[in-house]
């Protein structure tokens, strides 16, 4: 695409200099047209499209800021750069205040700065124009959807209803026009029957999106009622000024309950209320995707009741059904809330051990299940003694998809039955070798802290708008003298199982804080240091005091520390999580939800938690492509974060397309290989110093 540049100056040397530089620039191609008078420039703007204007504010037919004002009035969305003497920038600064994009020094044009600067301001304006058109299209779409849409002006008076809104409220558009929103949209609380706060009025007061509670009832003009859900958002003009608000709502009477019931029936077993084969497969597939991204493992246990057929045949289906229900209850009591127990069919059950489980955790769970099944099962009129055979498969060694993992676990289960039942068996797995490997890693781990074998690498967190480094995520590595550099997936699960994760996590937090303070003391720009916190650490009774002690010992200000906790950890015990998070906020610490969007958190709890930052999981960022509907989840999370006044950080940014997508949707920060891989502390300091120099020079 050719960038058309209009140069307005009667200084031929400046005109020639700019033409020479832009004609030879690699950023273009540029098409340059020069005029010497303001009147000619205005004629040219009326005649056709211009992508950017470079103007000398002292012209034969106009001088001073009035020159800029006339150009800006004629082309308000075209970037304007001024030409100003190096020794007098007063006029240039006034022009910038009024809307100019910048200025160039007269007679002093740098080939390395003028073309890219001009190219960048043109591209920025094009992005702004595209976003503006996208907003207009969205507003038009709202007028044609089946949901009710009401728009108001800045005083809260109705100026638009669509057909659905007319039907639901009982007001015709022309009748409603000019009436306060509270008259047209009368809403009450379904339980208390008290008038509910109108979201439009709240939006206009606070200039941010709002929503209705789920128990909101609309009182129709004719007196009827309907349960509704809605969202309201402010409307801004091109200059960003609040001009009104829009409300989108729909009738949810009965629909939500029916949808939930149908969805549950489609995915759960009617007898035990456990996930059925469909939902099991989906859960395992999702867990595999997460394990693949994070380099972790998971286990699948396939369980079959020993001699169930004889019990069912001899005592009848009622006793058999009761036995299956009891088995489901005992299985569920043996696993964590993050795991899944499902009925595969008949007397077969499947247990998914997710969240980074390994062979050792699978053995622990299998032993718990066998112990639970050793007690009698009280079926109607019978005390039944039933054991179970368990087969175990592990991702990725025993399969890389849900079907293969369940099939291999099923095969292993039959091997357990061949051994007499009431036991477990791994699919093609030599337990002695596994135990020896785990024992070796565990034994080495115990002395690794003392031998100072752990190191931290740091991945920059970057402001997407300015490109400046704003923080660093501390990432643990084990530098073993014989095995080399080990990633956390090799040793962290073992550390969690043998109790070493707490001192190891404490070391990571202390070292990261100390390193951040060393960078500050060295005169480098102060940045936030992000540290991942495991579930075990987060649940320690003295965790808050430990963080306080580390901050005091290292001298790092709490506002420079960012603790990252996953959704799953927070949701395991909401009340306890809330108390811990509040204690950390009292220390001034920043709090982030890591891998946001991959868990099962409730938005109501997300609003309740004192969270500062949402980190978009890299899987959603990797979905961003240059075409189609890719990136919709990332867009939704960014919009959600912005509406809740949370900072949003995108993980795994690897391509320019992803970067531009995130910037266009106002994602504040990001990290990923596009900016830098994790590096050692000295290399990160070099990155900080380089960015600091770039900022100072600009």
XYZ file of C-alpha atoms in Angstrom:
698
model
C 0.000 0.000 0.000
C 1.326 3.420 -1.012
C 1.303 6.056 1.738
C 0.304 9.426 0.246
C 2.109 12.328 1.912
C 1.171 15.999 1.472
C 4.083 18.363 2.272
C 2.969 21.968 2.858
C 5.918 24.414 2.943
C 7.352 27.257 0.898
C 10.865 26.308 2.021
C 12.171 24.454 -1.037
C 15.123 23.025 0.861
C 12.778 21.348 3.375
C 10.490 20.126 0.610
C 13.386 18.675 -1.371
C 14.973 17.119 1.711
C 11.755 15.379 2.743
C 11.082 14.201 -0.800
C 14.584 12.708 -1.100
C 14.371 10.878 2.222
C 10.859 9.522 1.756
C 11.427 8.497 -1.866
C 14.367 6.345 -0.799
C 12.786 4.951 2.383
C 12.283 1.217 2.771
C 9.238 1.724 5.003
C 7.114 3.034 2.108
C 6.509 3.235 -0.628
C 5.641 6.899 -0.111
C 3.968 9.120 -2.700
C 4.918 12.760 -2.001
C 3.088 15.870 -3.160
C 4.374 19.356 -2.229
C 2.396 22.612 -2.104
C 3.514 26.024 -0.862
C 0.268 27.535 0.414
C -2.450 26.577 2.870
C -5.173 27.261 0.319
C -3.592 24.781 -2.080
C -3.346 22.207 0.715
C -7.028 22.610 1.558
C -7.949 22.210 -2.111
C -5.843 19.067 -2.294
C -7.529 17.595 0.791
C -10.957 18.211 -0.703
C -9.893 16.622 -3.986
C -8.710 13.244 -2.702
C -7.313 10.972 -0.015
C -4.165 11.905 1.866
C -2.582 9.558 4.405
C -0.451 12.118 6.278
C 0.369 15.840 6.230
C 3.701 17.513 6.998
C 3.153 21.252 7.407
C 5.258 24.324 8.068
C 3.077 26.509 10.269
C 4.547 29.634 8.688
C 3.156 29.926 5.127
C 2.689 32.827 2.714
C -1.093 32.810 3.195
C -1.331 31.647 6.814
C 0.850 31.673 9.892
C 0.805 30.337 13.431
C -1.500 27.842 15.086
C -4.366 28.927 12.817
C -2.589 27.097 9.986
C -2.791 23.854 11.922
C -6.372 24.486 13.036
C -7.597 24.879 9.460
C -5.835 21.731 8.306
C -7.106 19.768 11.308
C -10.656 20.979 10.657
C -10.427 19.918 7.019
C -8.899 16.483 7.807
C -9.504 15.617 11.471
C -8.592 11.940 11.060
C -5.459 12.450 8.969
C -2.133 12.438 10.894
C -0.491 15.895 10.874
C 3.232 16.421 11.603
C 4.579 19.961 11.925
C 7.891 21.437 10.773
C 9.445 23.606 13.470
C 12.777 25.303 14.147
C 14.923 23.327 16.573
C 15.373 26.394 18.795
C 11.648 27.183 19.076
C 9.295 24.313 19.873
C 6.507 26.391 21.454
C 4.270 26.382 18.396
C 4.918 22.688 17.750
C 3.911 21.768 21.299
C 0.702 23.796 20.975
C -0.110 21.946 17.751
C 0.466 18.595 19.464
C -1.853 19.670 22.250
C -4.517 20.361 19.629
C -4.101 17.021 17.854
C -0.842 16.932 15.884
C 0.954 13.590 15.908
C 4.428 15.112 16.377
C 6.961 17.423 14.764
C 10.146 17.310 12.654
C 12.960 19.836 12.970
C 13.278 22.102 9.949
C 16.331 21.449 7.819
C 17.395 18.502 9.952
C 15.827 15.316 8.599
C 17.182 11.960 9.722
C 16.801 9.069 7.289
C 16.613 6.618 10.205
C 13.761 8.348 12.041
C 11.582 10.377 9.646
C 10.282 7.511 7.407
C 9.534 5.031 10.240
C 7.948 7.763 12.364
C 5.706 8.791 9.497
C 4.886 5.182 8.625
C 4.001 4.408 12.259
C 1.602 7.341 12.728
C -0.158 6.420 9.467
C -0.577 2.809 10.548
C -1.810 3.891 13.958
C -4.504 6.073 12.397
C -5.558 3.207 10.125
C -5.963 0.923 13.129
C -7.994 3.598 14.918
C -10.247 4.010 11.880
C -10.754 0.256 11.606
C -11.688 0.017 15.257
C -14.141 2.878 14.829
C -15.832 1.111 11.901
C -15.980 -2.099 13.899
C -17.785 -0.245 16.687
C -20.301 1.204 14.215
C -20.992 -2.231 12.759
C -21.525 -3.604 16.268
C -24.095 -0.903 17.006
C -25.954 -1.689 13.781
C -25.934 -5.386 14.648
C -27.480 -4.666 18.045
C -30.472 -3.130 16.275
C -31.217 -6.397 14.459
C -30.667 -9.105 17.073
C -33.507 -10.950 18.805
C -32.502 -9.668 22.244
C -34.036 -6.447 23.494
C -31.876 -3.349 22.961
C -32.455 0.037 24.589
C -30.218 3.080 24.074
C -30.278 6.305 26.067
C -28.617 9.682 25.889
C -26.243 10.947 28.568
C -29.123 12.086 30.776
C -30.650 8.605 30.800
C -33.544 9.387 28.472
C -34.505 6.712 25.958
C -33.664 7.416 22.322
C -33.898 3.903 20.809
C -35.691 0.572 21.292
C -35.520 -2.354 18.939
C -38.548 -4.520 18.154
C -37.717 -7.120 20.804
C -37.425 -4.419 23.455
C -40.818 -3.011 22.391
C -42.432 -6.433 22.813
C -40.828 -7.123 26.185
C -41.403 -3.706 27.760
C -44.753 -2.888 26.132
C -43.446 0.508 24.987
C -43.347 1.544 21.338
C -40.193 3.293 20.232
C -41.772 6.664 19.559
C -43.744 6.539 22.790
C -40.655 5.730 24.821
C -38.408 8.338 23.189
C -37.483 11.039 25.699
C -38.772 9.144 28.740
C -36.370 8.312 31.607
C -35.046 4.769 31.433
C -36.589 3.994 34.832
C -40.081 4.469 33.361
C -39.524 2.305 30.291
C -37.486 -0.438 31.996
C -39.132 -1.026 35.376
C -37.203 -3.742 37.184
C -37.547 -5.309 40.631
C -35.815 -8.038 42.633
C -37.627 -11.366 42.233
C -37.433 -12.235 45.946
C -37.704 -8.927 47.812
C -39.951 -7.290 45.159
C -38.068 -4.070 45.787
C -37.053 -1.763 42.945
C -33.703 -2.866 41.572
C -30.940 -0.396 40.621
C -31.236 0.398 36.928
C -28.020 -0.626 35.135
C -28.270 2.256 32.635
C -28.275 4.783 35.458
C -25.290 3.059 37.089
C -23.399 3.006 33.787
C -23.971 6.731 33.262
C -22.827 7.448 36.811
C -19.700 5.293 36.749
C -18.914 5.192 33.002
C -18.293 1.434 32.966
C -20.203 -1.726 31.972
C -22.815 -3.082 34.385
C -25.074 -6.114 34.606
C -28.274 -7.173 36.311
C -28.467 -9.780 39.041
C -29.878 -13.132 37.987
C -32.996 -12.539 40.124
C -34.160 -9.464 38.203
C -37.772 -9.186 36.993
C -39.050 -6.795 34.309
C -42.473 -5.227 34.913
C -44.112 -4.812 31.513
C -46.127 -1.705 30.692
C -49.304 -3.752 30.798
C -48.459 -5.264 34.184
C -46.987 -8.617 33.130
C -43.635 -9.871 34.399
C -40.612 -11.597 32.896
C -37.299 -12.725 34.356
C -34.491 -11.056 32.433
C -30.724 -11.009 32.233
C -28.847 -8.126 30.731
C -25.683 -6.152 30.348
C -25.305 -2.391 29.999
C -22.341 -0.490 28.638
C -21.394 3.139 28.047
C -21.432 4.648 24.545
C -18.551 6.949 23.634
C -18.044 9.199 20.667
C -14.923 9.326 18.477
C -13.252 11.599 21.028
C -13.974 9.229 23.884
C -16.619 11.363 25.543
C -19.516 9.594 27.256
C -22.660 10.220 25.203
C -25.095 7.633 26.532
C -25.540 3.948 27.288
C -26.878 0.777 25.678
C -28.746 -2.060 27.396
C -29.074 -5.569 25.914
C -31.461 -7.964 27.668
C -33.428 -11.131 27.099
C -36.186 -13.179 28.741
C -34.747 -16.123 30.667
C -37.958 -17.355 32.301
C -37.682 -21.107 32.382
C -35.047 -21.302 29.662
C -32.021 -21.337 31.934
C -33.360 -24.063 34.214
C -34.343 -26.223 31.270
C -31.003 -25.751 29.549
C -29.105 -26.724 32.682
C -31.281 -29.783 33.174
C -30.899 -30.952 29.577
C -27.153 -30.364 29.583
C -26.797 -32.340 32.799
C -28.866 -35.250 31.513
C -26.861 -35.372 28.287
C -23.549 -35.621 30.121
C -24.318 -37.592 33.287
C -25.271 -41.128 34.139
C -28.886 -41.330 35.317
C -28.220 -43.972 37.998
C -25.114 -42.590 39.739
C -25.259 -38.944 38.591
C -21.587 -39.262 37.639
C -20.199 -37.966 34.332
C -20.987 -40.413 31.534
C -18.682 -41.605 28.787
C -19.260 -38.458 26.687
C -18.342 -36.054 29.463
C -15.505 -38.308 30.620
C -13.957 -38.226 27.160
C -14.311 -34.456 27.020
C -12.737 -34.001 30.473
C -9.810 -36.254 29.593
C -9.324 -34.493 26.250
C -9.260 -31.106 27.994
C -6.835 -32.382 30.628
C -4.543 -33.757 27.915
C -4.490 -30.390 26.155
C -3.516 -28.635 29.391
C -0.876 -31.237 30.230
C 0.592 -30.927 26.739
C 0.873 -27.138 27.013
C 2.405 -27.222 30.479
C 4.597 -30.274 29.988
C 2.915 -32.243 32.802
C 1.418 -35.694 33.105
C -1.980 -37.132 34.027
C -3.317 -40.549 34.931
C -6.443 -42.496 34.008
C -7.711 -45.281 36.278
C -10.100 -47.826 34.781
C -11.995 -49.711 37.508
C -14.193 -52.790 37.295
C -16.087 -54.388 40.205
C -14.956 -57.949 40.828
C -17.742 -60.560 40.497
C -20.442 -57.924 39.952
C -22.225 -60.027 37.353
C -22.813 -62.834 39.854
C -24.241 -60.392 42.411
C -26.492 -58.762 39.828
C -27.720 -62.095 38.506
C -28.314 -63.673 41.913
C -29.761 -60.744 43.884
C -31.452 -58.841 41.076
C -30.997 -55.522 39.337
C -32.241 -53.479 42.311
C -29.391 -54.757 44.475
C -26.982 -54.292 41.590
C -28.087 -50.699 41.062
C -27.737 -49.954 44.790
C -24.251 -51.435 44.736
C -23.262 -49.238 41.769
C -24.540 -46.142 43.576
C -22.521 -47.017 46.703
C -19.448 -47.666 44.567
C -19.842 -44.244 42.935
C -20.020 -42.557 46.352
C -16.903 -44.315 47.639
C -14.956 -43.550 44.485
C -15.837 -39.871 44.708
C -14.661 -39.744 48.321
C -11.210 -41.023 47.307
C -10.240 -38.244 44.891
C -9.616 -34.503 44.898
C -12.170 -31.959 43.767
C -10.022 -31.285 40.687
C -10.226 -34.949 39.603
C -13.119 -36.621 37.767
C -14.962 -39.847 38.562
C -17.252 -41.149 35.816
C -19.262 -44.215 34.920
C -18.012 -45.783 31.714
C -20.865 -48.276 31.536
C -22.122 -51.349 33.397
C -19.922 -51.850 36.464
C -16.987 -49.964 34.922
C -15.819 -46.621 36.277
C -13.075 -44.254 35.163
C -11.089 -41.880 37.353
C -9.169 -38.978 35.803
C -6.316 -37.696 37.953
C -5.485 -34.347 36.372
C -3.590 -31.245 37.564
C -0.119 -32.658 36.974
C -0.604 -36.086 38.563
C 2.033 -38.762 38.055
C 2.566 -42.468 38.690
C 3.059 -41.993 42.420
C -0.181 -40.062 42.874
C -1.987 -42.700 40.809
C -0.679 -45.402 43.168
C -1.804 -43.408 46.211
C -5.297 -42.991 44.769
C -5.547 -46.640 43.742
C -4.584 -47.746 47.252
C -7.244 -45.429 48.729
C -9.873 -46.892 46.411
C -8.958 -50.486 47.264
C -9.077 -49.646 50.981
C -12.470 -47.940 50.616
C -13.903 -50.941 48.786
C -12.685 -53.359 51.470
C -15.545 -52.312 53.782
C -18.925 -54.022 53.291
C -21.443 -52.433 50.913
C -24.912 -52.229 52.466
C -27.367 -52.930 49.656
C -31.101 -53.512 50.426
C -31.324 -56.524 52.780
C -27.693 -57.465 52.087
C -24.184 -56.605 53.235
C -22.069 -57.170 50.152
C -18.310 -57.574 50.045
C -17.080 -56.389 46.664
C -13.523 -55.680 45.574
C -12.252 -53.892 42.490
C -9.600 -54.325 39.819
C -7.871 -51.162 38.604
C -5.871 -50.493 35.460
C -3.752 -47.378 35.162
C -2.488 -45.533 32.095
C -0.374 -42.380 32.108
C -0.201 -39.531 29.610
C 1.846 -39.172 27.453
C 3.684 -42.492 27.747
C 0.588 -44.684 27.364
C -1.408 -42.612 24.892
C -1.894 -39.072 23.644
C -5.700 -39.032 23.352
C -8.626 -39.890 25.603
C -9.721 -43.019 23.737
C -6.229 -44.555 23.771
C -5.671 -43.783 27.440
C -8.985 -45.369 28.467
C -8.378 -48.374 26.199
C -4.903 -48.962 27.629
C -6.160 -48.503 31.199
C -8.882 -51.039 30.414
C -6.215 -53.474 29.180
C -4.220 -52.957 32.353
C -7.381 -53.547 34.411
C -7.746 -57.016 32.905
C -4.146 -57.718 33.823
C -5.076 -56.807 37.408
C -8.030 -59.219 37.245
C -5.704 -61.964 36.035
C -3.678 -61.444 39.183
C -6.773 -62.273 41.258
C -8.446 -58.875 41.448
C -8.493 -56.435 44.354
C -5.309 -54.832 43.005
C -4.047 -52.396 40.386
C -1.750 -52.722 37.388
C 0.013 -50.188 35.181
C -0.209 -50.493 31.439
C 3.188 -51.837 30.250
C 4.958 -50.144 33.132
C 7.839 -51.483 35.187
C 7.046 -50.175 38.654
C 10.492 -50.981 39.977
C 12.140 -48.709 37.420
C 9.629 -45.941 38.081
C 10.095 -46.220 41.824
C 13.872 -46.186 41.399
C 13.729 -43.064 39.222
C 11.427 -41.269 41.640
C 13.585 -42.306 44.571
C 16.723 -41.017 42.845
C 15.141 -37.663 41.996
C 13.670 -37.397 45.493
C 16.993 -38.145 47.165
C 18.809 -35.611 44.990
C 16.120 -33.020 45.668
C 16.692 -33.196 49.410
C 20.225 -31.867 49.093
C 19.776 -29.667 46.044
C 18.793 -26.580 48.034
C 21.776 -26.981 50.344
C 24.097 -27.476 47.360
C 22.576 -24.375 45.689
C 21.727 -26.245 42.503
C 18.548 -24.287 41.774
C 18.521 -21.178 39.603
C 15.871 -18.804 38.335
C 15.338 -17.635 34.792
C 13.274 -14.556 34.030
C 10.860 -13.929 31.171
C 10.045 -10.272 30.443
C 6.487 -8.958 30.765
C 6.038 -6.139 28.246
C 3.629 -3.219 27.912
C 2.081 -3.914 24.515
C 1.504 -0.260 23.710
C 4.938 1.152 24.579
C 7.031 -1.988 24.191
C 8.703 -1.314 27.548
C 9.463 -4.086 30.046
C 7.161 -3.757 33.062
C 7.886 -6.998 34.861
C 9.484 -10.422 34.882
C 8.135 -13.890 35.647
C 10.551 -15.973 37.725
C 10.855 -19.538 36.381
C 12.559 -22.321 38.332
C 15.314 -24.537 36.877
C 17.405 -27.321 38.474
C 21.050 -27.307 37.407
C 22.051 -30.854 38.361
C 25.792 -31.609 38.152
C 25.205 -34.900 36.253
C 21.767 -34.630 34.631
C 22.156 -31.065 33.372
C 19.436 -28.404 33.383
C 16.070 -29.920 34.385
C 12.676 -28.321 33.776
C 10.194 -28.120 36.670
C 7.982 -30.888 35.244
C 10.729 -33.401 36.103
C 10.981 -32.608 39.794
C 8.185 -30.318 41.037
C 5.533 -33.126 41.219
C 7.964 -35.192 43.292
C 8.685 -32.198 45.504
C 4.934 -31.812 46.045
C 4.565 -35.480 46.990
C 7.493 -35.640 49.429
C 6.855 -32.304 51.144
C 9.801 -30.399 49.655
C 7.658 -27.983 47.650
C 7.223 -25.623 50.622
C 10.946 -24.927 51.270
C 11.578 -24.931 47.516
C 8.783 -22.414 46.946
C 10.090 -20.286 49.807
C 13.539 -20.231 48.156
C 12.064 -19.220 44.792
C 10.118 -16.363 46.371
C 13.099 -15.100 48.378
C 15.545 -15.313 45.463
C 13.121 -13.589 43.063
C 12.486 -10.730 45.516
C 16.186 -10.349 46.241
C 17.015 -10.268 42.529
C 14.352 -7.645 41.848
C 15.823 -5.495 44.646
C 19.356 -5.954 43.234
C 18.171 -4.678 39.845
C 16.599 -1.637 41.483
C 19.728 -0.950 43.551
C 21.784 -1.176 40.352
C 19.816 1.752 38.941
C 17.749 -0.280 36.497
C 14.107 0.657 35.937
C 11.977 -0.856 38.719
C 9.807 -3.729 37.490
C 7.374 -6.155 39.088
C 8.571 -9.677 39.782
C 5.980 -12.443 39.232
C 6.208 -15.724 41.166
C 3.975 -18.790 40.747
C 2.538 -20.148 43.990
C 1.603 -23.841 44.303
C -1.568 -25.035 46.002
C 0.386 -26.516 48.908
C 2.247 -23.254 49.551
C -0.940 -21.187 49.300
C -2.677 -23.349 51.920
C 0.166 -23.128 54.472
C -1.067 -21.468 57.724
C 2.010 -19.200 57.846
C 2.100 -18.323 54.145
C 1.201 -14.635 54.574
C 3.728 -14.209 57.368
C 6.363 -15.909 55.212
C 5.758 -13.430 52.382
C 5.929 -10.535 54.855
C 9.236 -11.827 56.232
C 10.783 -12.192 52.764
C 9.749 -8.668 51.770
C 11.230 -7.272 54.980
C 14.472 -9.259 54.628
C 15.050 -8.375 50.968
C 13.848 -4.769 51.240
C 11.580 -5.155 48.201
C 8.449 -3.020 48.253
C 5.331 -5.212 48.267
C 3.904 -3.420 45.244
C 6.788 -4.846 43.184
C 5.821 -8.460 43.953
C 3.182 -10.230 41.869
C 1.944 -13.612 43.119
C 0.299 -15.897 40.539
C -2.293 -18.451 41.664
C -4.365 -20.671 39.362
C -8.162 -20.650 39.282
C -8.307 -24.220 40.542
C -6.325 -23.401 43.678
C -8.529 -20.407 44.499
C -11.789 -22.289 43.966
C -10.964 -25.287 46.176
C -11.873 -23.317 49.316
C -13.364 -19.955 48.402
C -13.652 -18.558 51.925
C -10.114 -19.538 52.884
C -8.777 -18.233 49.565
C -10.512 -14.894 50.070
C -9.027 -14.507 53.558
C -5.514 -15.339 52.339
C -5.770 -12.992 49.358
C -6.910 -10.133 51.577
C -3.973 -10.735 53.889
C -1.583 -10.558 50.939
C -3.249 -7.364 49.681
C -2.552 -5.818 53.085
C 1.133 -6.308 52.304
C 0.698 -4.310 49.077
C 1.299 -7.411 46.934
C -0.186 -7.664 43.421
C -2.367 -10.743 42.875
C -2.834 -12.518 39.546
C -5.052 -15.387 38.389
C -2.716 -17.556 36.298
C -3.864 -19.503 33.211
C -7.204 -17.683 33.351
C -9.950 -19.327 31.326
C -8.762 -22.920 31.759
C -10.444 -23.528 35.119
C -14.004 -23.541 36.365
C -14.185 -20.366 38.436
C -17.401 -18.449 38.984
C -17.449 -14.845 37.806
C -19.164 -13.861 41.044
C -16.208 -15.206 43.011
C -13.778 -13.585 40.593
C -15.374 -10.248 41.447
C -15.241 -11.112 45.157
C -11.548 -11.974 45.180
C -9.191 -8.959 45.540
C -7.461 -9.809 42.258
C -5.398 -7.253 40.296
C -4.435 -9.192 37.168
C -5.868 -11.816 34.810
C -3.284 -13.802 32.836
C -4.723 -15.219 29.605
C -3.581 -18.805 29.151
C -1.239 -19.202 26.190
C -3.590 -21.723 24.571
C -6.092 -18.946 23.869
C -3.361 -16.666 22.534
C -2.098 -19.421 20.226
C -5.640 -19.611 18.763
C -5.210 -16.092 17.363
C -4.763 -16.260 13.607
C -5.060 -13.713 10.826
C -8.518 -14.827 9.720
C -11.803 -16.313 10.851
C -13.185 -16.281 14.380
C -9.864 -17.185 15.990
C -9.068 -15.392 19.191
C -12.657 -14.928 20.358
C -11.903 -16.332 23.811
C -8.891 -14.037 24.214
C -11.066 -11.102 23.138
C -13.739 -12.054 25.655
C -11.238 -12.356 28.514
C -9.701 -8.984 27.661
C -13.134 -7.364 27.586
C -14.043 -9.044 30.876
C -10.810 -7.911 32.516
C -11.251 -4.350 31.308
C -14.873 -4.242 32.506
C -13.762 -5.444 35.961
C -10.865 -2.959 36.021
C -8.304 -5.774 36.087
C -4.960 -5.646 34.280
C -4.802 -8.285 31.549
C -1.557 -10.050 30.629
C -1.410 -12.409 27.659
C 0.924 -15.394 27.929
C 2.627 -17.101 24.993
C 2.725 -14.170 22.537
C 4.788 -15.544 19.662
C 3.778 -13.781 16.434
C 3.263 -10.196 15.234
C -0.323 -11.127 14.279
C -1.050 -12.086 17.875
C 0.573 -8.869 19.114
C -1.462 -6.626 16.836
C -4.657 -8.501 17.721
C -4.050 -8.008 21.456
C -3.084 -4.356 21.068
C -6.185 -3.629 19.021
C -8.337 -5.030 21.831
C -6.526 -3.005 24.499
C -4.741 -5.861 26.229
C -2.304 -4.056 28.487
C 0.659 -6.440 28.781
C 2.059 -9.656 27.361
C 4.921 -12.109 27.515
C 6.217 -14.745 25.167
C 8.916 -15.713 22.706
C 8.089 -12.750 20.450
C 9.668 -10.548 23.099
C 12.143 -12.919 24.763
C 12.613 -16.463 26.008
C 13.274 -16.874 29.747
C 16.851 -15.745 30.419
C 19.309 -15.685 33.296
C 19.354 -12.731 35.685
C 22.369 -11.062 34.034
C 20.804 -11.274 30.577
C 17.528 -9.877 31.895
C 19.417 -6.953 33.416
C 20.868 -6.307 29.967
C 17.383 -6.278 28.474
C 16.238 -3.824 31.125
C 19.227 -1.568 30.520
C 18.666 -1.632 26.759
C 15.011 -0.726 27.135
C 15.934 2.031 29.552
C 18.413 3.471 27.036
C 15.832 3.284 24.239
C 13.321 5.130 26.409
C 15.813 7.833 27.334
C 16.869 8.385 23.722
C 13.295 8.678 22.513
